[in-house]
GROMACS .gro file of C-alpha atoms in nm:
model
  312
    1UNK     CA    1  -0.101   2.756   5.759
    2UNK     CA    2  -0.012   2.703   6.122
    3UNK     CA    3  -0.184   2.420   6.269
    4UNK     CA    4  -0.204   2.383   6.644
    5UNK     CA    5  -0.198   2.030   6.838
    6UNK     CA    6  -0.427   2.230   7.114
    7UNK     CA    7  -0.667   2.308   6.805
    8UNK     CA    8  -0.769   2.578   6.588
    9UNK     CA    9  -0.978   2.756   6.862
   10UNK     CA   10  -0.663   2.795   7.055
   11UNK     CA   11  -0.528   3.024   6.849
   12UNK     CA   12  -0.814   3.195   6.757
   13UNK     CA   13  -0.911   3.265   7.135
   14UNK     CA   14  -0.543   3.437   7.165
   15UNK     CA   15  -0.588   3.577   6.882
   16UNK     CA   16  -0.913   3.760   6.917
   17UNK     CA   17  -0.743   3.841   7.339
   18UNK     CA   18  -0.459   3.988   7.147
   19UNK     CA   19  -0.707   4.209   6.962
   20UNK     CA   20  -0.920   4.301   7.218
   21UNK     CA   21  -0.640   4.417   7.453
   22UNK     CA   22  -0.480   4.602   7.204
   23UNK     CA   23  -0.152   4.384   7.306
   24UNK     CA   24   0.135   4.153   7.124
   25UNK     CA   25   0.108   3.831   7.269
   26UNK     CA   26   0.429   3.549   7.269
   27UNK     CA   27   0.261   3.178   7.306
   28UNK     CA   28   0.447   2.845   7.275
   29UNK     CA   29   0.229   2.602   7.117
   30UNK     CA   30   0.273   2.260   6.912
   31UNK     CA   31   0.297   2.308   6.611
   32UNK     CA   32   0.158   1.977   6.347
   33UNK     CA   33   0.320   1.979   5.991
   34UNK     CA   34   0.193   1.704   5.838
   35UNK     CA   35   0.393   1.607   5.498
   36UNK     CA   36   0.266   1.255   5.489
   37UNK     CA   37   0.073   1.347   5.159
   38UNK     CA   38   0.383   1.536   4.995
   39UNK     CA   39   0.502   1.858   4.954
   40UNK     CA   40   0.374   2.180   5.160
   41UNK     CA   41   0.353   2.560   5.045
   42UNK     CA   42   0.581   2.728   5.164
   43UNK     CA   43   0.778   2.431   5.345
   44UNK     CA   44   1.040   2.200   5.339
   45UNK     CA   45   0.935   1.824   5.359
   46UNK     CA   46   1.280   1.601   5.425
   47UNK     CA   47   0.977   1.232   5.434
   48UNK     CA   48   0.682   1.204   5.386
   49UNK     CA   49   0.555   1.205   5.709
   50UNK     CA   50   0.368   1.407   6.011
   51UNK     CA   51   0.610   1.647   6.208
   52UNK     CA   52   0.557   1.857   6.551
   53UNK     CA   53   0.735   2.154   6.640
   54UNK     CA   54   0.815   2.297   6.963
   55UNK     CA   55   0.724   2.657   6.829
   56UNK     CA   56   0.685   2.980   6.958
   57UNK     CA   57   0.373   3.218   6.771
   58UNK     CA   58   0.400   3.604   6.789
   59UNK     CA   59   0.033   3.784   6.726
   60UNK     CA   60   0.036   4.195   6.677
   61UNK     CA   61  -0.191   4.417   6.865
   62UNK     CA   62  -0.460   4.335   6.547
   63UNK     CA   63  -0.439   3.968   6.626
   64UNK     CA   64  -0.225   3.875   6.324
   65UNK     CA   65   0.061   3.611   6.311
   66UNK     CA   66   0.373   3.811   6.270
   67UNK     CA   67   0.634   3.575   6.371
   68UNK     CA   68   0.673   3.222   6.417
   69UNK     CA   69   1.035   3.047   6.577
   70UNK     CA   70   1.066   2.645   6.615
   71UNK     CA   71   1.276   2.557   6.880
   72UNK     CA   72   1.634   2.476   6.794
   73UNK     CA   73   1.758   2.285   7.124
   74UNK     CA   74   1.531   2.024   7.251
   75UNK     CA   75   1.538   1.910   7.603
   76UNK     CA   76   1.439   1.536   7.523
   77UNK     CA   77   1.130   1.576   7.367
   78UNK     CA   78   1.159   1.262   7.123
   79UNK     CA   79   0.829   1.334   6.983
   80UNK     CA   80   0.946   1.646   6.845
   81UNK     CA   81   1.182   1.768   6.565
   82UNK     CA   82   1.425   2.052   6.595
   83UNK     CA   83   1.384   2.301   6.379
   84UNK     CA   84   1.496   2.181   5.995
   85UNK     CA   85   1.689   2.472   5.965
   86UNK     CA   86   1.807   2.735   6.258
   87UNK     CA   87   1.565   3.025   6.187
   88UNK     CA   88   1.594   3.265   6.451
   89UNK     CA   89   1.266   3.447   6.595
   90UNK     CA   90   1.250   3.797   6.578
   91UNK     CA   91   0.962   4.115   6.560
   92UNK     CA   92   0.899   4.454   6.544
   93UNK     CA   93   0.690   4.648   6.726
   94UNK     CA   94   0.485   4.997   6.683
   95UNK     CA   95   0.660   5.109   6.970
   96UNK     CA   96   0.990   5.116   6.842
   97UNK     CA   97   1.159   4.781   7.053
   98UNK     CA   98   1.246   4.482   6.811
   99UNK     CA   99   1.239   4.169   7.025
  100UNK     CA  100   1.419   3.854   6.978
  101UNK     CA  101   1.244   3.548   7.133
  102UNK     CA  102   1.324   3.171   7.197
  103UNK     CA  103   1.180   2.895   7.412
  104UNK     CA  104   1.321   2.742   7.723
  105UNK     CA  105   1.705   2.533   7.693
  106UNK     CA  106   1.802   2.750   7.392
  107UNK     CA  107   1.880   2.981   7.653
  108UNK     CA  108   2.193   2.820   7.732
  109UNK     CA  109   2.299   2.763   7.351
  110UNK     CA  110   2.522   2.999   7.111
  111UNK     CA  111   2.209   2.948   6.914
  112UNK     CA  112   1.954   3.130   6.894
  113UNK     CA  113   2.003   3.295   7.273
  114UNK     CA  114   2.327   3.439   7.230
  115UNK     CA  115   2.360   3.502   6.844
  116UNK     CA  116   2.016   3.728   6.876
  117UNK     CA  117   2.205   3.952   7.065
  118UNK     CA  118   2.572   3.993   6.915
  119UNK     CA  119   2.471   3.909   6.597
  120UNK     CA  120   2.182   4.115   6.534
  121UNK     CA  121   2.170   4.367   6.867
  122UNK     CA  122   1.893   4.274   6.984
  123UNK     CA  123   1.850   4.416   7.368
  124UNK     CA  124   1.494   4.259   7.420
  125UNK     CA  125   1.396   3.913   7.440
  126UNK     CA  126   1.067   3.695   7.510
  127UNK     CA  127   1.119   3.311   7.597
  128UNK     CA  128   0.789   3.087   7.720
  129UNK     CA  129   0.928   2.884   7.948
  130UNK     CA  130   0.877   2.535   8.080
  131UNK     CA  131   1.186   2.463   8.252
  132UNK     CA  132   1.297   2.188   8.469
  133UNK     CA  133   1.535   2.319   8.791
  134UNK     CA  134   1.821   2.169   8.808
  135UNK     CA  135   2.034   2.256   9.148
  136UNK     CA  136   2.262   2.422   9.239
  137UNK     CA  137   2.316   2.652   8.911
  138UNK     CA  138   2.012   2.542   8.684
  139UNK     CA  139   1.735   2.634   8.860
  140UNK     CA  140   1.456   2.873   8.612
  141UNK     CA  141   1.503   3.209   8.798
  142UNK     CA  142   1.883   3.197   8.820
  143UNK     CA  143   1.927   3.080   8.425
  144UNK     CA  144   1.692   3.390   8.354
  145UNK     CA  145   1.864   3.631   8.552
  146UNK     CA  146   2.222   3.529   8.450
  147UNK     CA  147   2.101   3.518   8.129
  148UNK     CA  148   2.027   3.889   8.123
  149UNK     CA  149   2.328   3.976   8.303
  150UNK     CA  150   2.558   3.871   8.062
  151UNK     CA  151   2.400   3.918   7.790
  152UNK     CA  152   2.284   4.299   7.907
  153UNK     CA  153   1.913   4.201   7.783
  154UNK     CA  154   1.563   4.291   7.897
  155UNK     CA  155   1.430   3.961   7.915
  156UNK     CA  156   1.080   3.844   8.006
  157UNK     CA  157   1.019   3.515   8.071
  158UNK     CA  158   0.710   3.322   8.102
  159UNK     CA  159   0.727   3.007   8.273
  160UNK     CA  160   0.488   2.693   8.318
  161UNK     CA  161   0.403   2.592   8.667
  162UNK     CA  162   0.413   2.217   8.694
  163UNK     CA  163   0.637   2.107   9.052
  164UNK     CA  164   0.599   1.793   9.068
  165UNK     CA  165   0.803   1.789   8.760
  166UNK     CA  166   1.012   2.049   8.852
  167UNK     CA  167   0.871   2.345   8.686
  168UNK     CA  168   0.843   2.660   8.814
  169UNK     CA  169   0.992   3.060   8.772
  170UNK     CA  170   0.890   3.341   8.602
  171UNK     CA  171   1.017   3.699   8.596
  172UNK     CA  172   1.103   3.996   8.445
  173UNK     CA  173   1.469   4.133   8.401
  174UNK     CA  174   1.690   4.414   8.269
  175UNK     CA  175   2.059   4.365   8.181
  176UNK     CA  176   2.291   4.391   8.504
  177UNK     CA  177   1.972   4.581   8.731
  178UNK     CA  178   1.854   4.215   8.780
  179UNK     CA  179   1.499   4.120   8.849
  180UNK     CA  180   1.286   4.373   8.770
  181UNK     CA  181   1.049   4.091   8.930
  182UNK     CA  182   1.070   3.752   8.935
  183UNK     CA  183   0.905   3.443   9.145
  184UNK     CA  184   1.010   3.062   9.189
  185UNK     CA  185   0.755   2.834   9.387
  186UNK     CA  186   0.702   2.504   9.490
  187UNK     CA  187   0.274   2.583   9.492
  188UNK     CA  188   0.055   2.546   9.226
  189UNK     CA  189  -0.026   2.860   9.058
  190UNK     CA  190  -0.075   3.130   8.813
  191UNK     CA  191   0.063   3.459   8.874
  192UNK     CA  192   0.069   3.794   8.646
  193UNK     CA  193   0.403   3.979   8.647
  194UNK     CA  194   0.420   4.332   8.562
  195UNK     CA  195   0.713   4.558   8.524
  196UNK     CA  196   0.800   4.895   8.422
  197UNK     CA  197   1.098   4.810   8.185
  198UNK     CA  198   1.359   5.067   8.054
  199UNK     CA  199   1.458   5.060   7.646
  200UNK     CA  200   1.799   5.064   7.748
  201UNK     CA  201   1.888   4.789   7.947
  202UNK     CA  202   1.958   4.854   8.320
  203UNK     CA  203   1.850   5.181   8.313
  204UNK     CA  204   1.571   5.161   8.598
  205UNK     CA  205   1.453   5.464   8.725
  206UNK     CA  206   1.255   5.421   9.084
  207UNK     CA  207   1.227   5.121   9.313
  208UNK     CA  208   1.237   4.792   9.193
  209UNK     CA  209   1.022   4.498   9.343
  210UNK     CA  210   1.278   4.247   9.272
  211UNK     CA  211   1.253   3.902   9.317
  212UNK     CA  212   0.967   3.788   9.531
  213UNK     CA  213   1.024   3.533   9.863
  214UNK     CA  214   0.782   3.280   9.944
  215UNK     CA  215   0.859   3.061  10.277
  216UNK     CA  216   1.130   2.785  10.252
  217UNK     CA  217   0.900   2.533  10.333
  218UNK     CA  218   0.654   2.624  10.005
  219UNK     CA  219   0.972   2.512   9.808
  220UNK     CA  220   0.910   2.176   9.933
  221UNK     CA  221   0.654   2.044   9.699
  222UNK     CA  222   0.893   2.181   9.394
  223UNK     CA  223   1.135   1.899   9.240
  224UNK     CA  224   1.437   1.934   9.161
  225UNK     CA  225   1.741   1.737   8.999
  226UNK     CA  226   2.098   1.786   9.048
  227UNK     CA  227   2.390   1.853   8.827
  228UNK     CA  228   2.563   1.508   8.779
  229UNK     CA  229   2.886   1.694   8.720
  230UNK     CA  230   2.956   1.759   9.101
  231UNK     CA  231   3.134   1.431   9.199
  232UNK     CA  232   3.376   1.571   8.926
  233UNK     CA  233   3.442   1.877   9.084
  234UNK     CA  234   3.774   1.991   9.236
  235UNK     CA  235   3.615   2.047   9.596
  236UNK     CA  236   3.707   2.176   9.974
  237UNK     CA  237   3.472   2.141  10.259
  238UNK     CA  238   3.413   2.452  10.465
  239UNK     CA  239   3.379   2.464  10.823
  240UNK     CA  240   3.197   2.729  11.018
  241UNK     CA  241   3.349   3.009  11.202
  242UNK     CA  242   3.664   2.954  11.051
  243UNK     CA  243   3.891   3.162  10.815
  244UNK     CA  244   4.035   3.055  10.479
  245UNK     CA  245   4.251   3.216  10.176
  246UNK     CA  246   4.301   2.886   9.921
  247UNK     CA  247   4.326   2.762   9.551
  248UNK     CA  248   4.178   2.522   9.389
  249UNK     CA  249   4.279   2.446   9.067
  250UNK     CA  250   4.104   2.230   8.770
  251UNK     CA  251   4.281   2.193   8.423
  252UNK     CA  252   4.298   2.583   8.328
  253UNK     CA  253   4.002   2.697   8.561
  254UNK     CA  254   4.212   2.855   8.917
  255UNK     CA  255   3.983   2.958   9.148
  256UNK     CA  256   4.111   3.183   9.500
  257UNK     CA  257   3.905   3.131   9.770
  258UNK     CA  258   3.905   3.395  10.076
  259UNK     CA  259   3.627   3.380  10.314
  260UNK     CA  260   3.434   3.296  10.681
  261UNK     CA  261   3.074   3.210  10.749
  262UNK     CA  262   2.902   3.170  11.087
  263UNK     CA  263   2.601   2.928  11.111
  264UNK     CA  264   2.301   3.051  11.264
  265UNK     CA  265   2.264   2.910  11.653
  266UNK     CA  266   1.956   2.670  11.710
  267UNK     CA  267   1.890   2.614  11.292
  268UNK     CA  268   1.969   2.319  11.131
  269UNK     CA  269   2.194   2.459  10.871
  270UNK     CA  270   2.345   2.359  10.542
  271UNK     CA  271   2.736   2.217  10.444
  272UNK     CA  272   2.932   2.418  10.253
  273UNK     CA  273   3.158   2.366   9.977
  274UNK     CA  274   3.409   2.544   9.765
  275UNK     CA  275   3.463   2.405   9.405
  276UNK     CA  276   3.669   2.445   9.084
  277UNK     CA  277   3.581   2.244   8.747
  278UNK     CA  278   3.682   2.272   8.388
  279UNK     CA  279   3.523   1.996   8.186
  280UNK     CA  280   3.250   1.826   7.986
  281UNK     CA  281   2.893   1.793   8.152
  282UNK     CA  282   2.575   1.652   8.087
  283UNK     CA  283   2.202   1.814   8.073
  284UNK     CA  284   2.017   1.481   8.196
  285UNK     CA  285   2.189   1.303   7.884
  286UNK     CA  286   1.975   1.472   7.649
  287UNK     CA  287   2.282   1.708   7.571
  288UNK     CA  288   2.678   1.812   7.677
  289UNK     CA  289   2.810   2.112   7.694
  290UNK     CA  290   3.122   2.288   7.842
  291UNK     CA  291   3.155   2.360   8.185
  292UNK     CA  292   3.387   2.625   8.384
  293UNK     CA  293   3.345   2.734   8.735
  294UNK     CA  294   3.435   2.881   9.052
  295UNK     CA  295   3.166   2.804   9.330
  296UNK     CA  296   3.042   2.788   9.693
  297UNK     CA  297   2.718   2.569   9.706
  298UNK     CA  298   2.524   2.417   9.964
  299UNK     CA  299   2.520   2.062  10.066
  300UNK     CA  300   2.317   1.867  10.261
  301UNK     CA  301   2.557   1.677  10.515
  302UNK     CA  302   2.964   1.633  10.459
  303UNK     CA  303   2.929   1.414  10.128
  304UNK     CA  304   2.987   1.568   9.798
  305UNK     CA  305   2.676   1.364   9.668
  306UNK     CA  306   2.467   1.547   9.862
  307UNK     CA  307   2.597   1.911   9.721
  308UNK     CA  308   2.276   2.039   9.535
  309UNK     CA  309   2.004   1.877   9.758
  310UNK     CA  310   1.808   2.014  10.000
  311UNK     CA  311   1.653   1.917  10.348
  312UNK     CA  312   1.409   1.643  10.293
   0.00000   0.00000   0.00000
Protein backbone atom coordinates (compact mmCIF):
# COMPACT_ATOMS: atom_id res chain seq x y z
CA UNK A 1 0.00 0.00 0.00
CA UNK A 2 1.30 3.50 -0.57
CA UNK A 3 1.95 5.28 2.51
CA UNK A 4 2.32 9.03 2.51
CA UNK A 5 4.81 11.07 4.93
CA UNK A 6 1.99 14.04 4.58
CA UNK A 7 -0.57 11.26 5.85
CA UNK A 8 -3.26 9.15 4.70
CA UNK A 9 -5.79 12.08 4.38
CA UNK A 10 -3.50 13.56 1.85
CA UNK A 11 -4.12 11.26 -0.52
CA UNK A 12 -7.47 10.67 0.11
CA UNK A 13 -8.37 14.52 -0.23
CA UNK A 14 -6.68 14.27 -3.92
CA UNK A 15 -8.14 11.48 -4.38
CA UNK A 16 -11.76 12.19 -3.74
CA UNK A 17 -10.67 16.12 -5.91
CA UNK A 18 -9.62 13.79 -8.63
CA UNK A 19 -13.07 12.21 -8.52
CA UNK A 20 -15.08 14.99 -8.14
CA UNK A 21 -13.54 16.91 -11.08
CA UNK A 22 -13.72 14.17 -13.23
CA UNK A 23 -9.74 14.82 -13.79
CA UNK A 24 -6.21 12.72 -13.66
CA UNK A 25 -4.22 14.31 -11.20
CA UNK A 26 0.04 13.99 -11.11
CA UNK A 27 1.21 14.71 -7.25
CA UNK A 28 4.75 14.27 -5.88
CA UNK A 29 4.55 13.08 -2.45
CA UNK A 30 6.95 11.11 0.10
CA UNK A 31 6.59 8.08 -0.09
CA UNK A 32 7.47 5.76 3.61
CA UNK A 33 8.42 2.02 2.96
CA UNK A 34 9.11 0.77 6.03
CA UNK A 35 10.99 -2.83 5.87
CA UNK A 36 12.30 -2.63 9.37
CA UNK A 37 9.99 -5.67 10.27
CA UNK A 38 10.99 -7.78 7.03
CA UNK A 39 9.77 -8.45 3.87
CA UNK A 40 6.87 -6.35 2.01
CA UNK A 41 4.17 -7.60 -0.62
CA UNK A 42 4.90 -6.77 -3.49
CA UNK A 43 8.45 -5.14 -2.69
CA UNK A 44 11.92 -5.46 -2.60
CA UNK A 45 13.58 -4.99 0.91
CA UNK A 46 17.69 -4.71 0.33
CA UNK A 47 17.80 -4.09 5.05
CA UNK A 48 15.71 -4.17 7.21
CA UNK A 49 14.99 -0.81 7.66
CA UNK A 50 12.50 2.36 6.98
CA UNK A 51 12.93 3.91 3.39
CA UNK A 52 11.43 7.30 1.75
CA UNK A 53 10.92 7.84 -1.75
CA UNK A 54 10.85 10.89 -3.71
CA UNK A 55 7.72 9.56 -5.71
CA UNK A 56 5.44 10.77 -8.07
CA UNK A 57 1.39 9.24 -7.68
CA UNK A 58 -0.90 9.26 -10.80
CA UNK A 59 -4.90 9.04 -9.76
CA UNK A 60 -7.57 8.42 -12.85
CA UNK A 61 -10.59 10.50 -13.29
CA UNK A 62 -12.34 7.73 -10.59
CA UNK A 63 -9.75 8.61 -8.02
CA UNK A 64 -7.75 5.37 -8.35
CA UNK A 65 -3.89 4.96 -8.16
CA UNK A 66 -2.85 4.08 -11.63
CA UNK A 67 0.74 4.81 -11.62
CA UNK A 68 3.36 5.34 -9.23
CA UNK A 69 7.35 6.51 -10.39
CA UNK A 70 10.22 6.99 -7.58
CA UNK A 71 12.59 9.37 -8.54
CA UNK A 72 15.77 8.08 -10.12
CA UNK A 73 18.19 11.26 -9.83
CA UNK A 74 18.27 12.90 -6.54
CA UNK A 75 19.33 16.42 -6.10
CA UNK A 76 20.94 15.89 -2.54
CA UNK A 77 18.22 14.74 -0.70
CA UNK A 78 20.29 12.39 1.78
CA UNK A 79 17.21 11.41 3.50
CA UNK A 80 15.97 9.78 0.53
CA UNK A 81 16.75 6.65 -1.59
CA UNK A 82 16.77 6.53 -5.34
CA UNK A 83 14.68 4.36 -6.73
CA UNK A 84 16.01 0.44 -6.11
CA UNK A 85 15.56 -0.21 -9.52
CA UNK A 86 14.98 2.46 -12.60
CA UNK A 87 11.22 1.97 -13.18
CA UNK A 88 10.08 4.46 -15.48
CA UNK A 89 6.53 6.26 -14.94
CA UNK A 90 4.13 5.98 -17.47
CA UNK A 91 -0.14 6.07 -18.03
CA UNK A 92 -2.82 5.87 -20.19
CA UNK A 93 -5.53 7.88 -20.53
CA UNK A 94 -9.37 7.60 -21.83
CA UNK A 95 -8.55 10.18 -24.12
CA UNK A 96 -6.19 8.48 -26.14
CA UNK A 97 -2.58 10.46 -24.91
CA UNK A 98 -0.17 8.06 -22.92
CA UNK A 99 1.98 10.29 -20.73
CA UNK A 100 5.34 9.70 -19.43
CA UNK A 101 6.12 11.58 -16.16
CA UNK A 102 9.22 12.23 -13.87
CA UNK A 103 10.09 14.65 -11.10
CA UNK A 104 12.39 17.60 -11.18
CA UNK A 105 16.62 16.87 -12.01
CA UNK A 106 15.73 13.69 -13.95
CA UNK A 107 15.01 16.09 -16.49
CA UNK A 108 18.49 16.52 -17.36
CA UNK A 109 19.37 12.62 -17.18
CA UNK A 110 19.34 9.87 -20.13
CA UNK A 111 17.15 8.35 -17.52
CA UNK A 112 14.02 8.42 -17.26
CA UNK A 113 13.62 12.05 -19.24
CA UNK A 114 15.10 11.16 -22.36
CA UNK A 115 14.65 7.27 -22.62
CA UNK A 116 10.60 7.96 -22.18
CA UNK A 117 10.73 9.50 -25.30
CA UNK A 118 13.13 7.52 -27.79
CA UNK A 119 12.66 4.53 -26.16
CA UNK A 120 9.09 4.22 -25.80
CA UNK A 121 7.62 7.44 -28.02
CA UNK A 122 6.21 8.99 -25.67
CA UNK A 123 5.27 12.81 -26.90
CA UNK A 124 3.62 13.85 -23.49
CA UNK A 125 5.14 14.29 -20.25
CA UNK A 126 4.12 15.49 -16.57
CA UNK A 127 7.07 16.42 -14.08
CA UNK A 128 6.12 18.14 -10.40
CA UNK A 129 8.66 20.30 -10.00
CA UNK A 130 10.64 21.79 -7.16
CA UNK A 131 13.58 23.12 -8.78
CA UNK A 132 16.37 25.22 -7.64
CA UNK A 133 17.58 28.05 -10.52
CA UNK A 134 20.73 27.90 -11.23
CA UNK A 135 22.04 30.95 -13.63
CA UNK A 136 22.76 31.51 -16.45
CA UNK A 137 21.43 28.10 -18.18
CA UNK A 138 19.66 26.29 -15.15
CA UNK A 139 17.10 28.37 -14.27
CA UNK A 140 13.24 26.19 -14.03
CA UNK A 141 11.57 27.85 -17.09
CA UNK A 142 14.54 27.57 -19.46
CA UNK A 143 15.33 23.64 -18.41
CA UNK A 144 11.48 23.14 -19.18
CA UNK A 145 11.38 24.79 -22.34
CA UNK A 146 14.67 23.35 -23.74
CA UNK A 147 13.57 20.33 -22.52
CA UNK A 148 10.61 20.24 -24.87
CA UNK A 149 12.46 21.59 -27.66
CA UNK A 150 14.70 18.95 -28.06
CA UNK A 151 12.99 16.44 -27.09
CA UNK A 152 9.73 17.61 -29.39
CA UNK A 153 7.45 16.91 -26.13
CA UNK A 154 4.31 18.47 -24.71
CA UNK A 155 5.45 18.93 -21.37
CA UNK A 156 3.63 20.33 -18.33
CA UNK A 157 5.35 21.17 -15.51
CA UNK A 158 4.29 21.95 -12.11
CA UNK A 159 6.59 23.74 -10.01
CA UNK A 160 6.85 24.60 -6.14
CA UNK A 161 7.13 28.21 -5.22
CA UNK A 162 9.66 28.60 -2.46
CA UNK A 163 12.35 31.88 -3.46
CA UNK A 164 14.11 32.20 -0.84
CA UNK A 165 15.44 28.89 -1.78
CA UNK A 166 15.42 29.44 -5.19
CA UNK A 167 12.30 27.88 -6.36
CA UNK A 168 10.13 29.07 -8.72
CA UNK A 169 8.65 28.31 -12.66
CA UNK A 170 5.92 26.66 -13.96
CA UNK A 171 4.55 26.32 -17.49
CA UNK A 172 3.16 24.60 -20.12
CA UNK A 173 5.01 23.63 -23.47
CA UNK A 174 4.76 21.94 -26.87
CA UNK A 175 7.81 20.61 -28.76
CA UNK A 176 9.64 23.49 -30.80
CA UNK A 177 6.17 26.09 -30.45
CA UNK A 178 7.69 26.86 -26.97
CA UNK A 179 5.67 28.04 -24.06
CA UNK A 180 2.35 27.45 -24.53
CA UNK A 181 2.51 29.44 -21.05
CA UNK A 182 4.87 29.58 -18.61
CA UNK A 183 5.79 31.99 -15.44
CA UNK A 184 9.08 32.42 -13.26
CA UNK A 185 8.79 34.80 -10.12
CA UNK A 186 10.61 36.00 -7.38
CA UNK A 187 6.85 36.56 -5.25
CA UNK A 188 5.23 34.22 -3.27
CA UNK A 189 2.45 32.56 -4.95
CA UNK A 190 0.14 30.09 -6.42
CA UNK A 191 -0.90 30.40 -9.87
CA UNK A 192 -3.21 28.02 -12.21
CA UNK A 193 -1.88 27.53 -15.75
CA UNK A 194 -4.10 26.54 -18.45
CA UNK A 195 -3.38 25.70 -22.00
CA UNK A 196 -4.98 24.46 -25.01
CA UNK A 197 -2.35 21.74 -26.00
CA UNK A 198 -2.15 20.02 -29.48
CA UNK A 199 -1.66 15.85 -29.60
CA UNK A 200 0.97 16.41 -31.92
CA UNK A 201 3.58 18.36 -30.62
CA UNK A 202 3.98 21.94 -31.99
CA UNK A 203 1.04 21.90 -33.77
CA UNK A 204 -0.72 25.10 -32.16
CA UNK A 205 -3.49 26.41 -33.84
CA UNK A 206 -4.43 30.24 -32.66
CA UNK A 207 -2.52 32.65 -30.45
CA UNK A 208 -0.41 31.56 -27.88
CA UNK A 209 -0.01 33.43 -24.44
CA UNK A 210 3.50 32.47 -24.08
CA UNK A 211 5.59 33.08 -21.35
CA UNK A 212 4.32 35.61 -18.89
CA UNK A 213 6.66 38.91 -17.68
CA UNK A 214 6.53 40.13 -14.30
CA UNK A 215 8.80 43.40 -13.50
CA UNK A 216 12.62 42.89 -13.11
CA UNK A 217 12.57 44.09 -9.81
CA UNK A 218 9.86 41.13 -8.56
CA UNK A 219 12.84 38.80 -9.53
CA UNK A 220 14.65 40.23 -6.71
CA UNK A 221 13.38 38.29 -3.81
CA UNK A 222 14.07 34.92 -6.04
CA UNK A 223 17.61 33.17 -5.27
CA UNK A 224 19.61 31.98 -7.37
CA UNK A 225 23.06 30.05 -7.65
CA UNK A 226 25.49 30.05 -10.36
CA UNK A 227 27.10 27.45 -12.49
CA UNK A 228 30.61 26.87 -10.92
CA UNK A 229 31.81 25.79 -14.33
CA UNK A 230 32.21 29.45 -15.69
CA UNK A 231 35.76 30.31 -14.45
CA UNK A 232 36.47 27.24 -16.76
CA UNK A 233 35.11 28.61 -19.68
CA UNK A 234 37.00 29.64 -22.84
CA UNK A 235 35.71 33.40 -22.65
CA UNK A 236 35.87 36.98 -24.64
CA UNK A 237 34.53 40.11 -23.19
CA UNK A 238 32.23 42.12 -25.41
CA UNK A 239 32.17 45.71 -25.69
CA UNK A 240 29.23 47.79 -26.75
CA UNK A 241 28.71 49.32 -30.06
CA UNK A 242 31.33 47.43 -31.48
CA UNK A 243 31.52 44.72 -34.25
CA UNK A 244 33.05 41.24 -33.99
CA UNK A 245 33.40 37.89 -36.26
CA UNK A 246 35.72 35.42 -33.78
CA UNK A 247 36.43 31.77 -32.59
CA UNK A 248 36.74 30.44 -29.63
CA UNK A 249 37.75 27.15 -29.35
CA UNK A 250 37.60 24.51 -26.25
CA UNK A 251 38.91 20.85 -26.71
CA UNK A 252 36.44 19.75 -29.69
CA UNK A 253 33.63 22.41 -28.92
CA UNK A 254 34.48 25.60 -31.86
CA UNK A 255 32.25 28.15 -31.43
CA UNK A 256 32.04 31.39 -34.36
CA UNK A 257 31.02 34.35 -32.94
CA UNK A 258 29.54 37.30 -35.30
CA UNK A 259 27.72 40.02 -33.67
CA UNK A 260 27.09 43.95 -32.20
CA UNK A 261 24.97 45.12 -29.32
CA UNK A 262 24.18 48.71 -28.30
CA UNK A 263 23.50 49.42 -24.56
CA UNK A 264 20.55 51.29 -23.74
CA UNK A 265 21.48 55.24 -22.87
CA UNK A 266 20.75 56.30 -19.14
CA UNK A 267 20.29 52.26 -17.82
CA UNK A 268 22.67 50.66 -15.90
CA UNK A 269 23.26 47.75 -18.12
CA UNK A 270 24.81 44.32 -17.96
CA UNK A 271 28.62 42.89 -19.27
CA UNK A 272 28.64 40.67 -21.84
CA UNK A 273 30.48 37.66 -22.58
CA UNK A 274 31.06 35.16 -25.30
CA UNK A 275 32.10 31.58 -24.19
CA UNK A 276 33.15 28.11 -25.46
CA UNK A 277 33.52 24.96 -22.99
CA UNK A 278 33.83 21.26 -23.45
CA UNK A 279 34.26 19.57 -20.10
CA UNK A 280 33.13 18.00 -16.84
CA UNK A 281 30.77 20.13 -14.49
CA UNK A 282 29.23 19.94 -11.31
CA UNK A 283 25.35 20.24 -10.14
CA UNK A 284 26.20 21.81 -6.57
CA UNK A 285 28.41 18.57 -5.97
CA UNK A 286 25.51 16.46 -5.61
CA UNK A 287 26.24 15.20 -9.29
CA UNK A 288 28.66 15.70 -12.73
CA UNK A 289 27.73 15.58 -15.88
CA UNK A 290 29.06 16.58 -19.37
CA UNK A 291 29.11 19.91 -20.51
CA UNK A 292 29.30 21.49 -24.24
CA UNK A 293 28.55 24.98 -25.19
CA UNK A 294 28.52 27.95 -27.24
CA UNK A 295 27.20 31.08 -25.24
CA UNK A 296 26.64 34.84 -24.73
CA UNK A 297 25.62 35.48 -21.01
CA UNK A 298 25.34 38.34 -18.90
CA UNK A 299 27.69 39.48 -16.29
CA UNK A 300 27.57 41.75 -13.72
CA UNK A 301 30.81 44.01 -14.10
CA UNK A 302 34.13 42.94 -16.30
CA UNK A 303 35.03 39.79 -14.04
CA UNK A 304 34.22 36.38 -15.22
CA UNK A 305 33.08 35.58 -11.53
CA UNK A 306 30.46 37.71 -11.81
CA UNK A 307 28.98 36.02 -15.24
CA UNK A 308 25.58 34.55 -13.96
CA UNK A 309 24.74 37.17 -11.24
CA UNK A 310 22.55 39.77 -11.30
CA UNK A 311 22.28 43.47 -9.95
CA UNK A 312 22.16 43.33 -6.24
Amino acid sequence: ALISLFGRQFLVAISSAALENDIYVVINVEELLDCSSGAVDGETCPEEKAYVFNTNVVFNRTGAVINRYRKINLFGETTRTPAFTPELGMFETDFGVTFGHCTCFDLLFQVPAIQLVQKYNITDIVSPIRWYSEMPFLSAVSVQQAYASVMDVNLLAAGANDVEKGRSGSGIYSGRNGALLSVMTGIPTTQLLVARIPKIPGRVIGAIQGPIYNEPSDQDGLHHTTDLSIPFHKTRLLRPDTEYEFTLFDKDVVCNFNLKFTNRNGTKNYRYRAAAFSGVRTYNGFASGGSRLCAIYACANNTIESCGQRYA
